[in-house]
XYZ file of C-alpha atoms in Angstrom:
469
model
C -47.594 70.226 25.121
C -50.857 71.921 26.071
C -49.964 72.697 29.742
C -46.750 74.360 28.482
C -48.640 76.446 25.892
C -51.293 77.325 28.474
C -48.701 78.606 30.981
C -46.377 80.539 28.664
C -48.084 81.009 25.287
C -51.755 81.483 26.085
C -52.600 83.095 22.711
C -51.286 80.022 20.848
C -53.213 77.730 23.220
C -56.426 79.694 22.646
C -55.936 79.731 18.887
C -55.352 75.991 18.928
C -58.386 75.058 21.053
C -61.036 77.757 20.988
C -61.662 78.051 17.280
C -62.558 75.087 15.159
C -62.389 77.169 11.985
C -58.808 78.357 12.527
C -56.618 78.004 9.472
C -54.431 74.983 10.303
C -51.441 76.642 8.674
C -51.557 79.611 11.083
C -52.410 78.178 14.496
C -48.819 78.331 15.834
C -47.957 81.719 14.328
C -46.723 83.544 17.462
C -43.800 85.962 17.727
C -43.064 85.025 21.368
C -43.080 81.289 20.614
C -40.753 81.900 17.677
C -38.443 84.066 19.825
C -38.287 81.280 22.434
C -37.357 78.722 19.763
C -34.897 80.772 17.762
C -33.073 82.708 20.540
C -30.906 79.591 20.991
C -29.402 79.891 17.507
C -28.577 83.569 17.816
C -26.744 82.837 21.089
C -24.913 79.898 19.472
C -23.824 82.158 16.613
C -22.300 84.738 18.993
C -20.580 82.178 21.255
C -19.055 80.225 18.350
C -17.088 83.367 17.409
C -15.708 83.670 20.963
C -15.107 79.901 21.069
C -12.725 80.155 18.112
C -10.130 82.052 20.175
C -10.525 79.768 23.219
C -10.272 76.631 21.048
C -7.086 77.891 19.391
C -5.310 79.310 22.474
C -6.394 76.916 25.225
C -7.285 73.726 23.367
C -10.379 71.848 22.218
C -11.059 70.407 25.704
C -11.696 73.770 27.376
C -14.231 74.775 24.714
C -16.095 71.503 25.298
C -16.041 72.100 29.078
C -17.477 75.615 28.690
C -20.109 74.220 26.331
C -21.193 71.605 28.880
C -21.349 74.044 31.822
C -23.359 76.689 29.946
C -25.775 74.020 28.698
C -26.179 72.685 32.250
C -27.152 76.100 33.680
C -29.512 76.779 30.739
C -31.291 73.438 31.231
C -31.786 74.083 34.963
C -33.252 77.577 34.378
C -35.651 76.165 31.740
C -36.699 73.268 33.963
C -37.624 75.628 36.823
C -39.019 78.444 34.622
C -41.989 80.417 35.940
C -42.124 83.211 33.342
C -41.403 83.492 29.603
C -38.256 85.593 30.253
C -36.765 82.670 32.253
C -37.456 80.346 29.321
C -35.696 82.719 26.928
C -32.673 83.287 29.252
C -32.307 79.510 29.686
C -32.612 79.018 25.965
C -29.907 81.646 25.296
C -27.526 79.844 27.707
C -28.262 76.571 25.876
C -27.313 78.402 22.682
C -24.000 79.564 24.182
C -23.276 75.945 25.129
C -24.071 74.694 21.630
C -21.835 77.367 20.062
C -18.820 76.169 22.073
C -19.525 72.461 21.497
C -20.192 72.804 17.750
C -16.985 74.786 17.358
C -14.725 72.320 19.156
C -16.191 68.801 18.760
C -15.948 68.410 14.939
C -12.359 69.761 15.070
C -11.499 67.381 17.906
C -12.859 64.390 15.984
C -11.156 65.316 12.698
C -7.800 65.798 14.422
C -7.931 62.613 16.510
C -9.194 60.281 13.771
C -6.879 58.248 11.488
C -7.565 59.578 7.962
C -8.987 56.219 6.750
C -11.792 56.408 9.315
C -12.080 60.181 9.671
C -15.397 60.336 7.803
C -17.049 57.581 9.839
C -15.780 58.888 13.197
C -16.738 62.462 12.440
C -20.241 61.360 11.470
C -20.419 59.878 14.972
C -21.016 63.539 15.936
C -24.110 63.723 13.737
C -25.213 60.225 14.831
C -25.126 61.375 18.455
C -27.261 64.386 17.549
C -29.832 62.174 15.791
C -29.913 59.743 18.747
C -30.396 62.757 21.036
C -33.328 63.980 18.935
C -34.883 60.498 18.997
C -34.455 60.072 22.771
C -35.922 63.562 23.344
C -38.936 62.758 21.143
C -39.563 59.417 22.908
C -39.257 61.022 26.347
C -41.559 63.906 25.328
C -44.144 61.363 24.211
C -44.189 59.851 27.713
C -43.722 63.134 29.613
C -46.807 64.514 27.825
C -48.864 61.755 29.501
C -47.880 62.758 33.060
C -50.963 63.760 35.047
C -50.808 67.260 36.511
C -49.340 68.784 33.344
C -45.755 69.264 34.628
C -44.128 66.860 32.141
C -42.740 69.794 30.150
C -40.430 70.595 33.097
C -38.801 67.189 32.673
C -38.570 67.736 28.907
C -36.655 71.008 29.347
C -34.752 70.231 32.580
C -33.719 66.782 31.350
C -31.191 68.480 29.061
C -28.910 68.697 32.121
C -28.095 64.973 31.733
C -26.318 65.257 28.326
C -24.791 68.529 29.634
C -23.267 66.639 32.576
C -21.954 63.941 30.213
C -20.079 66.428 27.998
C -18.810 68.375 31.053
C -17.364 65.280 32.753
C -16.224 63.845 29.398
C -14.259 66.976 28.540
C -12.350 66.659 31.830
C -11.469 63.004 31.144
C -10.612 63.163 27.401
C -7.053 63.933 26.256
C -6.400 66.966 24.054
C -5.506 66.505 20.371
C -1.827 66.285 19.264
C -2.494 69.212 16.865
C -3.739 71.382 19.718
C -0.795 70.428 21.996
C 1.710 71.291 19.248
C -0.114 74.558 18.603
C 0.401 75.437 22.275
C 4.101 74.367 22.229
C 3.788 71.084 24.169
C 5.703 68.870 21.706
C 6.705 65.975 24.006
C 3.158 65.349 25.219
C 1.888 65.708 21.642
C 4.278 62.967 20.396
C 3.159 60.670 23.241
C -0.482 61.408 22.494
C -0.024 60.736 18.775
C 1.558 57.325 19.535
C -1.371 56.529 21.816
C -4.150 57.482 19.363
C -2.457 55.908 16.309
C -1.501 52.710 18.160
C 2.035 52.596 16.654
C 5.463 53.672 17.930
C 6.771 55.215 14.711
C 4.804 58.426 14.252
C 7.763 60.660 13.363
C 6.686 61.557 9.846
C 3.113 62.453 10.782
C 4.415 64.311 13.850
C 6.870 66.303 11.681
C 4.017 67.222 9.336
C 1.905 68.440 12.270
C 4.837 70.477 13.646
C 5.557 71.978 10.209
C 1.871 72.834 9.796
C 1.825 74.405 13.267
C 4.977 76.467 12.599
C 3.441 77.790 9.382
C 0.168 78.578 11.177
C 2.017 80.582 13.865
C 3.338 82.925 11.195
C -0.256 83.885 10.529
C -1.001 86.805 12.822
C -4.594 87.405 11.796
C -6.395 84.136 10.928
C -9.675 86.022 10.316
C -8.085 88.468 7.881
C -6.079 85.610 6.417
C -9.284 83.854 5.394
C -9.850 86.577 2.805
C -6.619 85.712 0.933
C -7.092 84.388 -2.587
C -5.591 80.958 -1.785
C -8.295 80.358 0.851
C -11.168 81.243 -1.503
C -12.331 77.596 -1.866
C -12.197 77.035 1.906
C -14.109 80.232 2.672
C -16.713 79.431 0.001
C -17.337 75.974 1.519
C -17.356 77.368 5.103
C -20.219 79.675 4.067
C -22.171 77.788 1.385
C -22.317 74.298 2.966
C -23.915 75.404 6.289
C -26.140 77.904 4.407
C -27.457 75.165 2.128
C -27.711 72.682 5.024
C -30.313 74.907 6.699
C -32.194 75.566 3.466
C -32.800 71.860 2.885
C -35.763 72.544 5.197
C -34.731 69.809 7.646
C -35.034 71.936 10.779
C -38.561 72.801 9.751
C -39.375 69.091 9.631
C -37.476 67.999 12.764
C -38.148 70.887 15.187
C -41.721 71.396 14.226
C -42.566 67.753 13.447
C -45.217 67.598 16.223
C -46.567 71.011 15.107
C -46.476 69.992 11.462
C -48.153 66.641 12.070
C -50.635 68.348 14.418
C -51.420 70.789 11.589
C -52.013 68.017 9.055
C -54.634 66.392 11.212
C -52.842 64.236 13.787
C -53.923 64.519 17.425
C -51.322 65.694 19.999
C -50.216 62.179 20.978
C -49.940 60.879 17.449
C -48.133 64.075 16.397
C -45.439 63.348 18.996
C -45.422 59.709 17.890
C -44.858 60.769 14.274
C -41.894 62.827 15.471
C -40.525 59.651 17.102
C -40.886 57.807 13.777
C -38.923 60.484 11.895
C -36.338 60.348 14.703
C -35.845 56.591 14.209
C -35.444 57.095 10.447
C -32.912 59.861 11.146
C -30.734 57.577 13.304
C -30.939 54.602 10.899
C -29.979 56.710 7.868
C -27.051 58.301 9.729
C -25.720 54.782 10.396
C -25.890 54.184 6.609
C -23.795 57.331 6.167
C -21.159 56.073 8.642
C -20.888 52.864 6.603
C -20.791 54.602 3.222
C -18.896 57.866 3.664
C -15.373 56.409 3.443
C -16.490 53.745 0.968
C -18.649 55.610 -1.579
C -17.254 59.092 -0.931
C -18.730 62.429 0.105
C -19.901 63.556 -3.332
C -21.935 60.413 -4.068
C -23.870 60.761 -0.795
C -24.446 64.515 -1.308
C -25.816 64.022 -4.837
C -28.023 61.006 -4.062
C -29.424 62.641 -0.898
C -30.206 65.839 -2.839
C -32.154 63.968 -5.535
C -34.114 62.034 -2.890
C -35.059 65.208 -0.986
C -36.229 67.029 -4.145
C -38.567 64.159 -5.043
C -40.058 63.949 -1.537
C -40.590 67.695 -1.190
C -42.519 67.727 -4.467
C -44.764 64.850 -3.307
C -45.388 66.352 0.177
C -46.207 69.787 -1.316
C -48.695 68.170 -3.730
C -50.273 65.987 -1.009
C -50.697 68.799 1.539
C -51.772 71.269 -1.168
C -54.439 68.928 -2.532
C -56.063 68.382 0.876
C -55.566 71.710 2.646
C -55.838 73.980 -0.363
C -55.272 77.655 0.331
C -57.594 78.075 3.315
C -55.905 75.410 5.458
C -59.069 73.538 6.399
C -58.749 69.888 5.377
C -61.971 68.615 6.919
C -61.495 64.999 7.981
C -58.209 63.590 6.736
C -58.363 59.900 5.798
C -55.813 57.900 7.798
C -54.074 56.547 4.680
C -53.536 60.107 3.461
C -51.747 61.184 6.621
C -49.663 57.972 6.462
C -48.555 58.785 2.885
C -47.417 62.277 3.970
C -45.485 60.836 6.949
C -43.930 58.153 4.695
C -42.555 60.703 2.233
C -41.390 62.951 5.063
C -39.507 59.904 6.408
C -37.882 59.228 3.011
C -36.938 62.916 2.912
C -35.407 62.722 6.426
C -33.443 59.606 5.361
C -32.079 61.454 2.317
C -30.928 64.313 4.545
C -29.540 62.061 7.284
C -27.105 60.237 5.016
C -26.051 63.316 3.051
C -26.393 66.963 4.102
C -26.868 66.144 7.797
C -23.523 64.554 8.644
C -21.527 65.827 5.645
C -22.509 69.427 6.375
C -20.332 69.118 9.500
C -17.726 66.637 8.247
C -16.604 68.274 4.996
C -15.935 71.781 6.392
C -14.064 70.376 9.424
C -11.666 68.319 7.272
C -10.796 70.801 4.490
C -9.331 73.705 6.500
C -5.527 74.099 6.857
C -4.374 74.448 10.489
C -3.567 78.167 10.280
C -7.191 79.067 9.499
C -8.890 76.012 11.036
C -10.375 77.567 14.196
C -11.453 80.764 12.431
C -12.952 78.900 9.449
C -14.774 76.435 11.720
C -16.225 79.409 13.616
C -17.508 80.864 10.352
C -18.975 77.457 9.497
C -20.820 77.234 12.858
C -21.851 80.931 12.772
C -23.334 80.704 9.270
C -25.099 77.488 10.306
C -26.580 79.113 13.410
C -27.411 82.401 11.634
C -29.519 80.617 9.035
C -30.976 78.154 11.563
C -32.064 81.269 13.499
C -33.381 82.883 10.318
C -35.350 79.789 9.245
C -36.714 79.175 12.772
C -37.659 82.854 13.044
C -39.648 82.956 9.819
C -40.892 79.371 9.506
C -44.204 79.646 11.353
C -45.035 82.904 9.561
C -44.015 81.368 6.215
C -46.173 78.297 6.911
C -49.081 80.651 7.579
C -48.574 82.652 4.352
C -46.895 80.261 1.884
C -48.947 77.279 3.049
C -47.925 74.093 1.173
C -45.691 76.307 -1.013
C -43.187 76.190 1.852
C -42.062 72.750 0.656
C -41.657 74.073 -2.892
C -39.585 76.975 -1.471
C -37.125 74.586 0.227
C -37.223 72.187 -2.751
C -35.910 75.005 -4.963
C -32.895 75.413 -2.675
C -32.217 71.654 -2.708
C -32.003 71.809 -6.535
C -29.508 74.720 -6.333
C -27.345 73.043 -3.652
C -27.179 69.743 -5.546
C -25.919 71.595 -8.646
C -23.387 73.457 -6.441
C -21.976 70.186 -5.026
C -21.769 68.631 -8.514
C -19.649 71.456 -9.919
C -17.686 72.834 -6.962
C -17.006 70.217 -4.266
C -14.016 67.913 -4.844
C -13.909 64.416 -3.326
C -12.048 64.392 0.035
C -12.308 60.752 1.139
C -9.023 59.061 2.070
C -6.941 62.285 1.960
C -4.853 62.983 5.122
C -6.110 66.202 6.702
C -2.767 68.042 6.346
C -2.500 67.136 2.645
C -5.906 68.485 1.638
C -4.254 71.254 -0.436
C -3.693 68.907 -3.376
C -7.463 68.349 -3.692
C -7.992 72.011 -4.578
C -5.002 72.089 -6.936
C -6.514 69.205 -8.900
C -10.013 70.749 -9.137
C -10.839 72.279 -12.563
C -12.337 75.460 -11.054
C -10.503 75.994 -7.747
C -7.019 75.294 -9.182
C -6.843 78.882 -10.477
C -7.005 80.194 -6.893
C -4.470 77.796 -5.319
C -2.197 76.796 -8.221
C 0.868 78.672 -6.935
C 0.504 77.563 -3.324
C 2.320 74.759 -1.524
C 0.265 71.855 -0.191
C -1.162 71.908 3.277
C -0.151 74.934 5.282
C 2.373 76.618 3.071
C 4.988 73.873 3.693
C 5.899 70.802 1.686
C 4.672 67.704 3.531
C 6.539 64.447 3.999
C 5.106 62.099 1.430
C 5.783 59.100 3.733
C 3.312 60.402 6.262
C 0.383 58.828 4.430
C 1.454 55.244 4.937
C 2.352 55.811 8.591
C -0.945 57.349 9.672
């Protein structure tokens, strides 16, 4: 929004308005603007490491509560900001909140869900994120029209509403049976398991959870434990999946959609409107993923989404390259041309939203044994935030220097990640979370690392547990 740029990022505002000959690729290239955007991810990375210990020792609920409170304070500071340093402090607190929430929420969902519906329920996490992005884009569109130029305060301060929801929600929600057992509260855990499963006879699943918890307590150093040979597949997925998720280029499209569309010739209003369109596509495609993840499987969605993204990135790179060339001055863009670019960006967003978007969170959260679950999930979130920070930090500079080649850059990574999934990720649909060990034993590559290990958490599981879940 112009009043926001004028108040805090005057050099960007001047570059955008005062020079008609400015290279479109470079008009938002500002270190302070980038620091404001990307400070959130660095903070989230640090807090997710702390959140691991809190999640394990005090339960998933407390991590969610901390997440909500930190986010609330961050949103208030941003809403009332007078100087750039206030914006950055608020943004860092938002990041701390996100680190706690991203660490605990996927674990909470995976542990509470019956295994048949675990995929769909866990993707509810990603669906909520996409709905949040859409609502934010719609509200920004209207806030930008407020006379007096203070709409940006509502855009930033409005984040206190979802923060209040997660804060109050974390006080009302019950903790997971796994977490209660981990903290020695067996009677409450059995009651809770009966409640969430909707059946009286939960003995076999309960015994499995207790056995898994006992085995996990023998592990004194979960972080060091992650380096053991038998956890090689888990550690590889905890690092590679979030790394690849960021290098799909999705954050470039979603965060900077108004900037991107502004750069390819849309006016401010229509740039925000285009961001709303991609937001709608994002939500709709995530719903497709909820329907398909437990029906078609994780691998099928990963592979199809990858192919779709590669195709769209090639088309967008060609379309932007043909019009903008190397100097970034397109002249007058025909309307149909801009529509074609937006259309392919939408197809790209759809491909991401039913594959790497939700599955990038679901698959890591369901494959970790209990004894390394909190530590591995922290690595998953930290890697995700580290590379989100990295991409956000360098994106505007890369857009300025690589120009349309930026899409080719991310397209290359999508090719690599699709090959990685094809060869290294086993199918995990329909497997109870505590029996995931057998998936690795059956995999042609990973079996060599886990072949001498027991299933699950180093204990033999009750085979009857499956039918009673």
